[in-house]
Structure formats: C-alpha cells, structure tokens
Amino acid sequence: MKVPFVSFLPMEKELDSALRAAFERVYTRSWYIDGEEDKAFEKAFAEYCGTKFCVGVGNGLDALVMILKALDIGEGDEVIIPSNTYIATSLAVTYVGAKPVFVDPDINTFNIDPSLIEAAVTSKTKAIMPVHLYGQACDMDPIMKIAEKYSLRVIEDCAQAHGATYKGQKIGTFGDAAGFSFYPGKNLGALGDAGAVVTDNEEIAKKVRALGNYGSDYKYHHIYKGNNSRLDEMQAAFLAAKLPILDKLNAERRRIADRYLNEIHNDKLILPIVPDYAVPVWHVFGVRCAERDQLEKYLNDYEIGTNKHYPIPIHLQDCYKDLGFSEGDYPTAEEISKTELSLPLYYGMTDEEISYVIDKINSY
C-alpha cells in the first residue's frame, strides 16, 4: 500500500463544484484586487476567529512583518520567539530591523516554554511572538502574564493552527494581533500564496491594510513606506469556499491523530502530548525517535510518506551566522531537529491507510 505524506485530492474532490464556482464568479466579474470576494472572506474569517477585524495579505510572512511594523517595532528592538519554529517567524523580525531572541520549547508539546521566557526579557524587548506550532495552542496564560508584567506586545503566529483553541478560546485572539498563512498545505489553504492578520485593534488593522497597499490610506496618498501585499480576489474566493468546512477538516485530523496516539505502541517512538488546555488541529503530527533517519527510511521503503520539521534549527542556519550562535546553545530545539519525524495526516486518509501506517510503525 502507498500512503503519501499529504494529499489534497479527497478535499478538492469534495469541494470541486464550490471551487469552480468561485473561479467563475471572480473571472466573470473581472475584478481581481480589493473587491467583494476579499471583503466577504475577511468578514467571515474574523467571525470564525472571534476578532473584530481581519485584513487579507499576500502570505503569512508578510502578515507577521506588517504586524511588527504596525506596532512600531524595528531597529534596536528585540522580539522573543521559539527556537524551533519555521524560519518565517524569525525572518519577520529580521525584516523590520529587530533582533530575534530565541527561547527553547517544551520538549513534550514543541511549543515555546513559558518558564524560560522571562529570563530572555531585556530593556530592548518589545514583544513576544508565540508560535502555535504543528496546530497545537501555546500555553497562553503565563505568556500573557509576562507580557503584562513587562508591558510587551504579543503577536501570535497562527500559520499552522487555524481553528485550534486554548481553554476553549480560539488562538489568534489573545495578543495584540495574529498572523495566519493560507499556503496550500495549511489546514485552511488557498490555491496559491495568501495570508491574513486578525486583531481587535482598529488602528492596527488600518495600518496593516495601508502597509500592504504601498503605505496608502487612499489612492495616491501614502502615509507609510509600505509594500504590495494584498489578498487577491481569486484566493479570497477559494478560501471562502473552504472556510465553511474547516471545522469538519480539523475534526477529521483529530480523529486520525487520536488513532495514532491510542494505537501506536513502540517504545522507540515518543508521541506528542496534548495538554488539558489545548484542542489541537494537527497541521503536523510529529513523533520523536532517536533513530529518526532509520525509521524514515524504513517507512519510506514501505511507501509511507514522511517529512522532517525542521532538521536545522534557526540559530544554526547559515543566514543567521551573524548572531554568533553555535551548537548546544538551544539544546531542546536541537534535540527536536535531530529526532522529529512527521507522519502522514490529511483529510481523506482511509482507515486502511491509517492502520497500515500504525502497523508498520509498531513493527519497527
């Protein structure tokens, strides 16, 4: 049996008529930027998240960059981020001229360890950027308490966690603003690059919208040195077609993950832990194994697709050599990078495919 790491085909087959209708609607209207589709999706996604405002942007990285700019974070400032996130989180901080300050994650949840954050706060710290990694909510209460204690901004990186909750509250609603990615592989994915910023702060929303429109609040009037990062009408229409079934997609991902958690029994693997406060949406189901590369080859030999998130931690990437870090500086991130292996998990996986993956892992 062949089980890919990911497949969009079951979801796209189910949504075929809605996606085609979305295309025809935009194509027939001949309006491709800043139109009715964008407005409709922004309204629907804000309502879904439970925020007052949503601003569509070009991608998830731009979402984080423009939030930082909207909060006037830049040269000489520091932003605390997890040491094991995808590099986009760090790049956003770099792009505004600030310095990323890394904090190791909790080895059990892969999310930033709140108990380590306060030690990283300095007089230059302006914000904490927790990442709800792999679709599981960070422990937000202690993060918010630290932010309040030191008057720090909180920017949530929600690129992998559309619909996840913390103590019953949707992620993206705790900080000053949150950035989402709608890259095609996300739980809510466009058919190309796309992203959004959600917030309850009207001033942040207005500034983000202007920043993404060349810094313009109205045509030919530029109040900021902005850039071009807008959610186009076609992607907005596709996202609007998918949004009504997002909870259904997430529920199916949880069902598959629950089977993995309950039926994988192999002492060589360490399964992720779901805290009582979290209801994850499982963008990635990552296990840890000291024999990660051997396990990966074994599964691939049985035509089971896998992935590694992320094999080189940010502080050891060539592009960040200027920060002067070396191996051993962030041991938990490094441990995860050497041992994490992501298993197949996608909407439309059959019970036979799930059982096949479980059987082969248990036989390893």
Coordinates of C-alpha atoms in Angstrom, one line a residue:
M1 CA 0.0 0.0 0.0
K2 CA 1.2 3.5 -0.8
V3 CA 0.4 6.3 1.7
P4 CA 1.6 9.8 0.7
F5 CA 2.7 12.3 3.4
V6 CA -0.1 14.6 2.2
S7 CA -2.8 14.6 -0.4
F8 CA -5.2 17.3 -1.3
L9 CA -7.3 15.2 -3.7
P10 CA -10.0 14.0 -1.3
M11 CA -10.7 17.5 -0.1
E12 CA -10.5 19.1 -3.6
K13 CA -12.9 16.4 -5.0
E14 CA -15.4 17.2 -2.2
L15 CA -15.1 21.0 -2.9
D16 CA -14.8 20.7 -6.7
S17 CA -18.1 22.5 -7.6
A18 CA -17.6 25.2 -5.0
L19 CA -14.0 26.0 -6.1
R20 CA -15.1 26.1 -9.8
A21 CA -18.0 28.3 -8.9
A22 CA -15.6 30.6 -7.0
F23 CA -13.3 30.9 -10.0
E24 CA -16.2 31.6 -12.4
R25 CA -17.6 34.2 -10.1
V26 CA -14.3 36.1 -10.0
Y27 CA -13.5 35.6 -13.6
T28 CA -16.9 36.8 -14.8
R29 CA -16.8 39.9 -12.5
S30 CA -13.3 40.8 -13.9
W31 CA -12.3 42.4 -10.6
Y32 CA -9.1 40.8 -9.2
I33 CA -7.8 43.0 -6.3
D34 CA -9.6 44.6 -3.4
G35 CA -13.1 43.6 -4.3
E36 CA -16.2 41.9 -2.9
E37 CA -14.6 38.5 -2.5
D38 CA -11.8 39.9 -0.3
K39 CA -14.3 41.8 1.8
A40 CA -16.6 38.8 2.2
F41 CA -13.8 36.5 3.2
E42 CA -12.3 39.0 5.7
K43 CA -15.6 39.3 7.4
A44 CA -16.2 35.6 7.5
F45 CA -12.7 34.8 8.8
A46 CA -12.9 37.5 11.5
E47 CA -16.2 36.0 12.7
Y48 CA -14.7 32.5 12.6
C49 CA -11.7 33.5 14.7
G50 CA -13.7 35.7 17.0
T51 CA -12.0 39.0 16.3
K52 CA -13.3 42.4 15.2
F53 CA -11.0 42.8 12.2
C54 CA -9.3 40.7 9.5
V55 CA -7.0 42.1 6.8
G56 CA -6.1 39.9 3.9
V57 CA -2.4 39.9 2.9
G58 CA -0.1 38.2 0.4
N59 CA 1.2 35.5 2.7
G60 CA 1.9 34.5 6.3
L61 CA 5.4 36.1 6.4
D62 CA 4.0 39.4 5.3
A63 CA 1.3 39.2 7.9
L64 CA 3.9 39.0 10.7
V65 CA 6.1 41.7 9.1
M66 CA 3.2 44.1 8.9
I67 CA 2.0 43.5 12.4
L68 CA 5.5 44.3 13.7
K69 CA 5.6 47.5 11.6
A70 CA 2.1 48.4 12.7
L71 CA 3.3 48.1 16.3
D72 CA 6.4 50.3 15.5
I73 CA 8.8 47.5 16.3
G74 CA 12.1 47.9 14.4
E75 CA 15.8 48.8 14.6
G76 CA 17.3 48.2 18.1
D77 CA 14.3 46.3 19.4
E78 CA 14.2 42.6 20.4
V79 CA 11.4 40.1 19.9
I80 CA 11.2 36.8 21.7
I81 CA 10.4 33.8 19.6
P82 CA 10.7 30.0 19.9
S83 CA 14.0 28.5 18.9
N84 CA 12.3 25.6 16.9
T85 CA 9.8 27.4 14.7
Y86 CA 9.8 27.7 10.9
I87 CA 12.3 30.3 9.8
A88 CA 9.5 32.7 8.6
T89 CA 8.9 33.7 12.2
S90 CA 12.5 34.8 12.6
L91 CA 12.7 36.4 9.2
A92 CA 9.7 38.7 10.0
V93 CA 11.6 40.1 13.0
T94 CA 14.8 40.5 10.9
Y95 CA 13.0 42.2 8.1
V96 CA 11.8 45.1 10.3
G97 CA 15.4 45.5 11.7
A98 CA 14.7 44.0 15.1
K99 CA 16.6 41.1 16.7
P100 CA 15.1 37.7 17.2
V101 CA 15.7 36.3 20.7
F102 CA 15.3 32.6 20.9
V103 CA 13.7 30.6 23.7
D104 CA 13.7 26.8 23.8
P105 CA 10.4 24.9 23.6
D106 CA 8.8 22.4 25.9
I107 CA 10.0 19.1 24.6
N108 CA 6.6 17.5 25.1
T109 CA 4.5 20.0 23.1
F110 CA 7.1 21.5 20.8
N111 CA 5.7 25.0 21.8
I112 CA 7.7 27.8 23.5
D113 CA 8.3 27.1 27.1
P114 CA 6.7 29.9 29.1
S115 CA 9.0 29.2 32.1
L116 CA 12.0 30.3 30.0
I117 CA 10.6 33.5 28.6
E118 CA 11.1 35.9 31.5
A119 CA 14.9 35.2 31.6
A120 CA 15.1 36.3 27.9
V121 CA 13.5 39.7 28.6
T122 CA 15.8 42.7 28.4
S123 CA 15.3 46.5 28.3
K124 CA 15.2 46.1 24.5
T125 CA 12.4 43.6 24.4
K126 CA 9.3 44.9 22.7
A127 CA 7.3 41.8 22.0
I128 CA 6.8 38.0 22.4
M129 CA 5.8 36.1 19.3
P130 CA 4.5 32.6 20.4
V131 CA 4.0 30.1 17.6
H132 CA 1.2 27.6 17.8
L133 CA 3.4 25.0 16.2
Y134 CA 2.0 22.0 14.4
G135 CA -1.5 23.1 15.2
Q136 CA -1.4 23.0 19.0
A137 CA -2.1 26.0 21.1
C138 CA 0.7 27.5 23.2
D139 CA 0.2 27.9 26.9
M140 CA -1.1 31.5 26.6
D141 CA -1.9 32.4 30.2
P142 CA 1.6 32.6 31.5
I143 CA 2.8 34.2 28.3
M144 CA 0.2 37.0 28.7
K145 CA 1.2 37.5 32.3
I146 CA 4.8 38.0 31.4
A147 CA 3.8 40.4 28.6
E148 CA 1.6 42.4 31.1
K149 CA 4.4 42.5 33.7
Y150 CA 6.9 44.0 31.2
S151 CA 4.5 45.9 29.0
L152 CA 5.3 43.8 26.0
R153 CA 3.3 43.3 22.8
V154 CA 2.1 39.8 22.0
I155 CA 1.9 38.7 18.3
E156 CA 0.6 35.2 17.7
D157 CA 2.0 33.2 14.8
C158 CA -1.0 31.1 13.8
A159 CA 0.3 29.9 10.5
Q160 CA -0.2 26.3 11.4
A161 CA -3.2 26.4 13.8
H162 CA -6.4 27.6 12.1
G163 CA -9.2 26.8 14.5
A164 CA -7.1 25.5 17.4
T165 CA -8.3 26.5 20.9
Y166 CA -6.7 27.3 24.2
K167 CA -9.1 26.7 27.2
G168 CA -12.0 27.0 24.8
Q169 CA -10.9 30.2 23.1
K170 CA -9.7 30.4 19.5
I171 CA -6.0 31.1 19.1
G172 CA -5.3 34.4 17.4
T173 CA -7.5 36.3 20.0
F174 CA -5.1 36.6 22.9
G175 CA -2.4 39.0 21.7
D176 CA -2.4 42.4 20.0
A177 CA -2.7 40.8 16.6
A178 CA -2.2 37.4 14.9
G179 CA -0.8 36.4 11.6
F180 CA -2.1 33.5 9.5
S181 CA -0.8 31.7 6.5
F182 CA -3.0 30.2 3.8
Y183 CA -0.3 28.4 2.0
P184 CA -1.9 25.5 0.1
G185 CA -0.7 22.9 2.6
K186 CA -2.3 24.6 5.7
N187 CA -5.5 23.4 7.3
L188 CA -7.2 26.3 5.6
G189 CA -5.2 26.6 2.4
A190 CA -5.6 28.8 -0.7
L191 CA -4.6 27.6 -4.2
G192 CA -1.5 29.7 -4.0
D193 CA 0.1 32.1 -1.5
A194 CA -2.2 34.0 0.8
G195 CA -2.4 35.2 4.4
A196 CA -4.2 37.4 6.9
V197 CA -3.9 39.5 10.0
V198 CA -6.6 39.4 12.7
T199 CA -7.0 41.8 15.6
D200 CA -9.4 43.6 17.8
N201 CA -7.5 46.8 17.4
E202 CA -8.9 49.0 14.7
E203 CA -5.7 51.1 14.5
I204 CA -3.6 48.0 13.9
A205 CA -6.0 46.8 11.2
K206 CA -6.0 50.1 9.4
K207 CA -2.2 50.4 9.5
V208 CA -1.7 46.8 8.3
R209 CA -4.1 47.5 5.4
A210 CA -2.3 50.6 4.4
L211 CA 1.1 49.0 4.7
G212 CA 0.1 46.2 2.3
N213 CA -1.2 48.8 -0.2
Y214 CA 2.0 50.6 -0.8
G215 CA 1.5 52.5 2.5
S216 CA -1.6 54.2 1.1
D217 CA -4.7 55.0 3.0
Y218 CA -6.4 56.2 -0.2
K219 CA -5.3 56.3 -3.8
Y220 CA -2.0 58.2 -4.4
H221 CA -1.8 59.3 -0.8
H222 CA 1.0 57.4 1.0
I223 CA 1.4 57.8 4.8
Y224 CA 3.9 54.9 5.3
K225 CA 6.7 53.4 3.3
G226 CA 4.6 50.3 2.6
N227 CA 4.8 47.4 0.2
N228 CA 2.5 45.4 -2.1
S229 CA 0.9 42.6 -0.1
R230 CA -2.8 42.1 -0.6
L231 CA -5.1 39.0 -0.7
D232 CA -6.3 38.8 -4.3
E233 CA -9.9 38.1 -5.2
M234 CA -9.3 34.7 -6.6
Q235 CA -7.6 33.3 -3.5
A236 CA -10.2 35.0 -1.3
A237 CA -12.9 33.3 -3.2
F238 CA -11.2 29.9 -2.9
L239 CA -10.7 30.4 0.9
A240 CA -14.3 31.4 1.3
A241 CA -15.3 28.2 -0.3
K242 CA -13.2 26.2 2.1
L243 CA -13.9 28.0 5.3
P244 CA -17.3 26.5 6.0
I245 CA -15.9 23.0 6.2
L246 CA -12.7 24.0 8.2
D247 CA -14.1 22.6 11.4
K248 CA -15.0 19.4 9.6
L249 CA -11.5 19.1 8.2
N250 CA -10.0 19.7 11.6
A251 CA -12.2 17.2 13.3
E252 CA -11.1 14.5 10.9
R253 CA -7.4 15.4 11.5
R254 CA -8.1 15.0 15.2
R255 CA -9.7 11.6 14.6
I256 CA -6.6 10.4 12.7
A257 CA -4.3 11.8 15.4
D258 CA -6.3 10.1 18.1
R259 CA -5.8 6.8 16.4
Y260 CA -2.0 7.4 16.2
L261 CA -2.0 8.4 19.9
N262 CA -4.0 5.4 21.0
E263 CA -2.7 2.7 18.7
I264 CA 1.0 3.4 18.2
H265 CA 2.8 1.2 20.7
N266 CA 6.5 1.3 20.1
D267 CA 9.0 2.2 22.8
K268 CA 11.4 3.6 20.2
L269 CA 8.9 6.5 19.5
I270 CA 7.9 9.4 21.7
L271 CA 4.4 10.6 20.8
P272 CA 3.3 14.3 21.2
I273 CA 1.5 15.2 24.4
V274 CA -1.8 17.2 24.3
P275 CA -2.2 19.3 27.4
D276 CA -5.6 19.6 29.0
Y277 CA -5.8 23.3 27.9
A278 CA -5.4 22.6 24.2
V279 CA -7.7 21.3 21.4
P280 CA -5.2 20.9 18.5
V281 CA -5.9 20.9 14.8
W282 CA -2.9 18.7 13.9
H283 CA -1.4 20.6 11.0
V284 CA 1.6 18.2 11.6
F285 CA 1.7 15.0 13.6
G286 CA 5.3 14.9 14.8
V287 CA 6.9 12.0 16.7
R288 CA 10.4 11.8 18.1
C289 CA 12.7 8.9 17.6
A290 CA 16.4 8.6 18.4
E291 CA 16.7 6.5 15.2
R292 CA 14.8 9.1 13.2
D293 CA 16.6 8.6 9.9
Q294 CA 16.4 4.8 10.1
L295 CA 12.7 5.0 10.9
E296 CA 12.2 7.4 8.0
K297 CA 13.9 5.0 5.6
Y298 CA 12.0 2.0 6.9
L299 CA 8.7 3.8 6.4
N300 CA 9.6 5.1 3.0
D301 CA 10.6 1.6 1.9
Y302 CA 7.1 0.6 2.7
E303 CA 5.9 3.6 0.6
I304 CA 4.7 5.6 3.6
G305 CA 5.5 9.3 3.1
T306 CA 7.2 11.3 5.9
N307 CA 8.7 14.7 6.5
K308 CA 11.1 16.3 8.9
H309 CA 10.1 19.6 10.7
Y310 CA 12.7 21.2 10.9
P311 CA 16.1 19.4 10.5
I312 CA 18.2 22.5 11.0
P313 CA 17.2 24.9 13.9
I314 CA 17.2 28.6 13.0
H315 CA 20.1 29.5 15.2
L316 CA 22.3 27.1 13.2
Q317 CA 21.2 28.2 9.8
D318 CA 23.8 29.9 7.6
C319 CA 21.7 33.0 7.2
Y320 CA 21.9 33.7 10.9
K321 CA 25.6 33.1 11.4
D322 CA 25.9 36.8 12.2
L323 CA 24.1 36.2 15.5
G324 CA 27.1 34.1 16.7
F325 CA 25.3 31.0 17.9
S326 CA 26.8 27.6 18.0
E327 CA 25.7 24.0 18.5
G328 CA 24.5 23.5 22.1
D329 CA 23.1 27.0 22.6
Y330 CA 19.5 25.8 22.3
P331 CA 19.6 22.1 23.2
T332 CA 15.9 21.4 23.1
A333 CA 15.4 22.8 19.7
E334 CA 18.5 20.9 18.5
E335 CA 17.1 17.7 20.1
I336 CA 13.8 18.1 18.3
S337 CA 15.6 18.9 15.0
K338 CA 17.5 15.6 15.2
T339 CA 14.7 13.4 16.2
E340 CA 11.4 14.7 14.9
L341 CA 9.6 12.8 12.1
S342 CA 6.2 13.8 10.8
L343 CA 3.7 11.1 9.9
P344 CA 1.0 11.2 7.1
L345 CA -2.1 13.0 8.3
Y346 CA -4.6 14.6 5.9
Y347 CA -8.3 14.8 5.3
G348 CA -9.4 11.8 3.3
M349 CA -7.0 9.3 4.7
T350 CA -8.8 5.9 4.8
D351 CA -8.9 3.7 7.9
E352 CA -7.0 1.2 5.9
E353 CA -4.2 3.7 5.3
I354 CA -4.1 4.8 8.9
S355 CA -4.0 1.2 10.1
Y356 CA -1.2 0.4 7.6
V357 CA 0.9 3.3 9.0
I358 CA 0.3 2.2 12.6
D359 CA 1.0 -1.4 11.8
K360 CA 4.3 -0.7 10.2
I361 CA 5.4 1.7 13.0
N362 CA 4.5 -0.9 15.6
S363 CA 6.5 -3.5 13.7
Y364 CA 9.6 -1.3 13.5

